[in-house]
Amino acid sequence: MKTKKTDKPAVHIVQKELLQPYNPITVNLIGAGGTGGQVLTALARMNHALITLGHAGLFVRVFDDDTVDTANLGRQLFTTAELGQYKSVALINRINRFFGTNWKAETCLYDKKSLSDTELASAIITVSCVDTVQARYDIAEILKNLAKNYGGRNHVKYWMDFGNSRSSGQVILSTLEKIKQPASDLYRPVESLPLVTDEFKELLLSSEQADNTPSCSLAEALTKQDLFINSALANCGASLLWQLFREGFYSTVGFS
């Protein structure tokens, strides 16, 4: 029997619990570097706007064990007064002072060795801004395990991954499990969005830096990543998340 074709646009519809939650939506942000710092600022602005509109807002934890050095100044959002501090701590302290939030900095890697606490590892939305393919596969393994074995309030649902080369990049949204979709006369609801590590292996390999050694200066860092690529990607990803919260759906063009 042939499957009937449809011209309805494919969309992923967000569950009501994200749109009208009783508690802030927990977000784990992995990486506090060039892209992560920009994404954190965007999340803080989004949180402020959502609360103003009657939403419960966001609760963000930032994971990064790296410290601020001189090569980070200028391209990343740090000052000379923050040299030597943990990046996650410097950024979270600034955001909390400016926006009046109570978000948390975690001065560790997001990996199996560091995360024995499943409540800490699990968040409804995970956002990764990491440099290597291996780090993404490690994150994927943790999230898939949590999706199967952790059923707490912050049960993992979505994973947004940012990746970039010198002057280009991508933002990919995935689901960790099938999200029940309502019937729709206008759209073709899609319950699963493929994991970046499963669906986009070639893209990951092409985006990985050939040299991941730390830069010793801003000039050297700019030969590896263009000055504005991080902010451009952060704005794209933040716009996608904003669409999820405000419109309640995500256009899944190209997915089946």
Tab-separated table of C-alpha atoms in Angstrom:
chain	number	residue	atom	x	y	z
A	1	MET	CA	0.000	0.000	0.000
A	2	LYS	CA	1.458	3.345	-1.027
A	3	THR	CA	1.890	6.091	1.544
A	4	LYS	CA	-0.199	9.125	0.723
A	5	LYS	CA	1.969	12.159	0.071
A	6	THR	CA	1.175	15.445	1.775
A	7	ASP	CA	2.094	19.029	0.983
A	8	LYS	CA	1.743	20.104	4.597
A	9	PRO	CA	4.911	21.759	5.979
A	10	ALA	CA	6.753	19.658	8.554
A	11	VAL	CA	6.984	21.208	12.017
A	12	HIS	CA	7.920	20.097	15.503
A	13	ILE	CA	5.320	21.313	18.015
A	14	VAL	CA	6.526	22.097	21.526
A	15	GLN	CA	4.722	20.602	24.518
A	16	LYS	CA	2.583	22.913	26.640
A	17	GLU	CA	4.803	22.396	29.701
A	18	LEU	CA	7.540	24.461	28.037
A	19	LEU	CA	5.174	27.210	26.966
A	20	GLN	CA	3.285	27.542	30.261
A	21	PRO	CA	5.553	26.007	32.923
A	22	TYR	CA	4.997	26.213	36.675
A	23	ASN	CA	8.751	26.498	37.260
A	24	PRO	CA	11.623	28.030	35.263
A	25	ILE	CA	12.863	25.877	32.381
A	26	THR	CA	16.278	24.435	33.285
A	27	VAL	CA	19.012	24.974	30.681
A	28	ASN	CA	22.515	23.481	30.850
A	29	LEU	CA	24.932	25.589	28.807
A	30	ILE	CA	28.162	23.693	28.079
A	31	GLY	CA	31.081	25.951	27.195
A	32	ALA	CA	31.719	29.559	28.237
A	33	GLY	CA	34.031	30.643	25.418
A	34	GLY	CA	33.419	32.737	22.327
A	35	THR	CA	30.023	31.282	21.428
A	36	GLY	CA	28.970	30.232	24.930
A	37	GLY	CA	29.442	33.728	26.352
A	38	GLN	CA	27.295	35.219	23.610
A	39	VAL	CA	24.624	32.531	24.041
A	40	LEU	CA	24.499	33.145	27.801
A	41	THR	CA	23.824	36.848	27.259
A	42	ALA	CA	21.083	35.975	24.757
A	43	LEU	CA	19.512	33.544	27.256
A	44	ALA	CA	19.513	36.255	29.923
A	45	ARG	CA	17.728	38.673	27.609
A	46	MET	CA	15.281	35.938	26.638
A	47	ASN	CA	14.617	35.107	30.281
A	48	HIS	CA	13.847	38.749	31.070
A	49	ALA	CA	11.464	38.997	28.102
A	50	LEU	CA	9.694	35.703	28.922
A	51	ILE	CA	9.083	36.717	32.543
A	52	THR	CA	7.695	40.051	31.364
A	53	LEU	CA	5.256	38.104	29.166
A	54	GLY	CA	4.060	35.945	32.072
A	55	HIS	CA	6.299	32.906	31.514
A	56	ALA	CA	8.213	31.321	34.413
A	57	GLY	CA	11.501	32.030	32.614
A	58	LEU	CA	14.754	30.088	32.561
A	59	PHE	CA	17.242	28.718	35.067
A	60	VAL	CA	20.705	28.358	33.513
A	61	ARG	CA	23.801	26.463	34.636
A	62	VAL	CA	27.096	27.055	32.800
A	63	PHE	CA	29.698	24.260	32.632
A	64	ASP	CA	33.326	25.135	31.863
A	65	ASP	CA	36.599	24.317	33.628
A	66	ASP	CA	38.689	26.799	31.627
A	67	THR	CA	40.065	30.098	32.958
A	68	VAL	CA	40.365	33.524	31.327
A	69	ASP	CA	43.714	34.377	29.683
A	70	THR	CA	44.927	37.307	27.603
A	71	ALA	CA	44.100	35.619	24.273
A	72	ASN	CA	40.417	35.637	25.288
A	73	LEU	CA	40.230	39.413	25.680
A	74	GLY	CA	38.479	41.149	22.816
A	75	ARG	CA	37.076	38.110	21.005
A	76	GLN	CA	35.382	36.665	24.080
A	77	LEU	CA	33.378	38.623	26.653
A	78	PHE	CA	36.017	39.090	29.344
A	79	THR	CA	37.975	41.992	30.840
A	80	THR	CA	41.490	42.297	32.269
A	81	ALA	CA	39.962	42.270	35.773
A	82	GLU	CA	38.745	38.720	35.111
A	83	LEU	CA	42.099	37.244	34.062
A	84	GLY	CA	42.695	33.971	35.890
A	85	GLN	CA	39.058	33.518	36.898
A	86	TYR	CA	36.977	30.587	35.746
A	87	LYS	CA	35.122	31.652	32.604
A	88	SER	CA	31.847	30.211	33.873
A	89	VAL	CA	32.134	32.113	37.170
A	90	ALA	CA	33.064	35.428	35.530
A	91	LEU	CA	30.152	35.272	33.095
A	92	ILE	CA	27.544	34.056	35.587
A	93	ASN	CA	28.505	36.663	38.183
A	94	ARG	CA	28.115	39.401	35.589
A	95	ILE	CA	24.753	38.106	34.355
A	96	ASN	CA	23.388	37.689	37.888
A	97	ARG	CA	24.404	41.229	38.855
A	98	PHE	CA	22.969	42.777	35.690
A	99	PHE	CA	19.692	40.848	35.410
A	100	GLY	CA	19.068	39.919	39.052
A	101	THR	CA	19.081	36.192	38.287
A	102	ASN	CA	20.387	33.373	40.461
A	103	TRP	CA	21.998	31.265	37.770
A	104	LYS	CA	24.874	28.904	38.581
A	105	ALA	CA	28.451	28.356	37.385
A	106	GLU	CA	29.869	24.825	37.351
A	107	THR	CA	33.678	24.850	37.148
A	108	CYS	CA	33.962	21.385	35.627
A	109	LEU	CA	33.710	19.667	32.295
A	110	TYR	CA	30.385	18.208	31.253
A	111	ASP	CA	31.606	14.616	31.124
A	112	LYS	CA	30.936	11.283	32.794
A	113	LYS	CA	33.876	11.674	35.155
A	114	SER	CA	32.717	15.029	36.491
A	115	LEU	CA	28.963	14.441	36.541
A	116	SER	CA	28.008	11.749	39.030
A	117	ASP	CA	24.981	13.846	40.063
A	118	THR	CA	22.211	13.085	37.550
A	119	GLU	CA	20.122	16.021	38.800
A	120	LEU	CA	22.984	18.362	37.882
A	121	ALA	CA	23.637	16.699	34.527
A	122	SER	CA	20.003	16.726	33.471
A	123	ALA	CA	18.180	19.756	32.056
A	124	ILE	CA	15.127	20.123	29.853
A	125	ILE	CA	17.279	21.968	27.306
A	126	THR	CA	21.013	21.351	26.839
A	127	VAL	CA	23.030	23.843	24.795
A	128	SER	CA	26.563	22.854	23.755
A	129	CYS	CA	29.195	25.311	22.557
A	130	VAL	CA	32.244	23.036	22.427
A	131	ASP	CA	35.309	22.859	20.186
A	132	THR	CA	35.718	19.180	19.356
A	133	VAL	CA	33.767	16.345	17.798
A	134	GLN	CA	34.721	14.058	20.686
A	135	ALA	CA	33.170	16.454	23.196
A	136	ARG	CA	29.894	16.306	21.260
A	137	TYR	CA	29.901	12.509	21.249
A	138	ASP	CA	30.557	12.513	25.006
A	139	ILE	CA	27.627	14.885	25.527
A	140	ALA	CA	25.414	12.737	23.300
A	141	GLU	CA	26.246	9.631	25.320
A	142	ILE	CA	25.402	11.355	28.615
A	143	LEU	CA	22.133	12.795	27.309
A	144	LYS	CA	20.958	9.526	25.761
A	145	ASN	CA	21.647	7.729	29.035
A	146	LEU	CA	19.743	10.389	30.997
A	147	ALA	CA	16.797	10.211	28.583
A	148	LYS	CA	16.502	6.476	29.265
A	149	ASN	CA	17.251	6.367	32.980
A	150	TYR	CA	16.393	9.714	34.594
A	151	GLY	CA	12.759	10.659	35.081
A	152	GLY	CA	13.023	13.712	37.322
A	153	ARG	CA	11.447	17.125	36.792
A	154	ASN	CA	14.355	18.189	34.570
A	155	HIS	CA	14.103	15.177	32.287
A	156	VAL	CA	16.154	15.873	29.151
A	157	LYS	CA	14.165	16.765	26.025
A	158	TYR	CA	16.141	19.037	23.687
A	159	TRP	CA	19.782	19.476	22.688
A	160	MET	CA	20.962	22.520	20.738
A	161	ASP	CA	24.510	22.292	19.377
A	162	PHE	CA	26.603	25.172	18.056
A	163	GLY	CA	29.608	24.510	15.826
A	164	ASN	CA	31.781	26.722	13.676
A	165	SER	CA	34.884	26.876	11.555
A	166	ARG	CA	36.793	30.095	10.883
A	167	SER	CA	34.026	31.985	9.089
A	168	SER	CA	30.992	29.678	8.995
A	169	GLY	CA	28.971	27.542	11.361
A	170	GLN	CA	25.734	25.776	12.173
A	171	VAL	CA	23.112	25.516	14.902
A	172	ILE	CA	21.267	22.196	15.159
A	173	LEU	CA	18.324	21.356	17.420
A	174	SER	CA	17.727	17.720	18.386
A	175	THR	CA	15.315	15.799	20.595
A	176	LEU	CA	16.467	13.115	23.035
A	177	GLU	CA	13.198	11.226	22.813
A	178	LYS	CA	9.961	11.265	20.846
A	179	ILE	CA	7.884	14.305	21.777
A	180	LYS	CA	4.152	13.587	21.547
A	181	GLN	CA	2.613	15.761	18.841
A	182	PRO	CA	-0.972	16.991	18.572
A	183	ALA	CA	-3.037	16.463	15.447
A	184	SER	CA	-2.910	19.355	13.015
A	185	ASP	CA	-4.858	20.334	9.925
A	186	LEU	CA	-2.214	22.845	8.829
A	187	TYR	CA	1.067	21.033	9.526
A	188	ARG	CA	2.694	17.620	9.492
A	189	PRO	CA	3.928	17.252	13.095
A	190	VAL	CA	7.355	15.607	13.553
A	191	GLU	CA	7.947	13.943	16.922
A	192	SER	CA	11.729	13.433	16.672
A	193	LEU	CA	14.563	15.697	15.533
A	194	PRO	CA	17.771	13.730	14.770
A	195	LEU	CA	20.795	13.992	17.027
A	196	VAL	CA	23.628	15.989	15.537
A	197	THR	CA	26.033	13.110	16.227
A	198	ASP	CA	23.835	10.625	14.374
A	199	GLU	CA	22.625	12.644	11.423
A	200	PHE	CA	25.437	15.102	10.717
A	201	LYS	CA	28.700	13.193	11.173
A	202	GLU	CA	30.326	14.657	8.033
A	203	LEU	CA	29.289	18.164	9.051
A	204	LEU	CA	30.876	17.662	12.461
A	205	LEU	CA	34.119	16.424	10.976
A	206	SER	CA	34.324	19.340	8.543
A	207	SER	CA	33.656	21.897	11.296
A	208	GLU	CA	36.332	20.619	13.673
A	209	GLN	CA	39.446	22.746	13.972
A	210	ALA	CA	42.641	21.165	12.681
A	211	ASP	CA	44.571	22.781	15.535
A	212	ASN	CA	42.853	22.911	18.919
A	213	THR	CA	45.830	24.170	20.926
A	214	PRO	CA	45.111	27.353	22.903
A	215	SER	CA	45.947	30.641	21.172
A	216	CYS	CA	48.597	32.821	22.798
A	217	SER	CA	47.182	36.123	21.554
A	218	LEU	CA	44.058	37.683	20.088
A	219	ALA	CA	45.794	37.969	16.709
A	220	GLU	CA	46.493	34.231	16.664
A	221	ALA	CA	42.952	33.447	17.832
A	222	LEU	CA	41.514	35.476	14.937
A	223	THR	CA	43.340	33.266	12.428
A	224	LYS	CA	41.244	30.359	13.748
A	225	GLN	CA	37.872	32.088	14.251
A	226	ASP	CA	36.576	35.279	12.698
A	227	LEU	CA	35.744	38.090	15.143
A	228	PHE	CA	31.970	38.032	14.651
A	229	ILE	CA	31.224	34.377	13.828
A	230	ASN	CA	30.389	33.573	17.473
A	231	SER	CA	27.873	36.402	17.882
A	232	ALA	CA	26.265	35.601	14.512
A	233	LEU	CA	25.741	31.957	15.526
A	234	ALA	CA	24.514	32.901	18.992
A	235	ASN	CA	21.870	35.181	17.489
A	236	CYS	CA	20.693	32.420	15.124
A	237	GLY	CA	20.362	29.883	17.928
A	238	ALA	CA	18.704	32.348	20.291
A	239	SER	CA	16.178	33.255	17.590
A	240	LEU	CA	15.354	29.566	17.158
A	241	LEU	CA	14.786	29.116	20.905
A	242	TRP	CA	12.707	32.276	21.010
A	243	GLN	CA	10.543	30.850	18.223
A	244	LEU	CA	10.019	27.683	20.280
A	245	PHE	CA	8.845	29.628	23.330
A	246	ARG	CA	6.793	32.304	21.586
A	247	GLU	CA	5.291	30.453	18.623
A	248	GLY	CA	5.292	26.941	20.057
A	249	PHE	CA	6.756	25.188	17.040
A	250	TYR	CA	9.953	24.684	15.066
A	251	SER	CA	9.987	24.374	11.273
A	252	THR	CA	11.645	21.062	10.388
A	253	VAL	CA	12.202	21.575	6.686
A	254	GLY	CA	14.276	18.667	5.331
A	255	PHE	CA	13.387	16.248	8.145
A	256	SER	CA	11.052	13.288	7.723
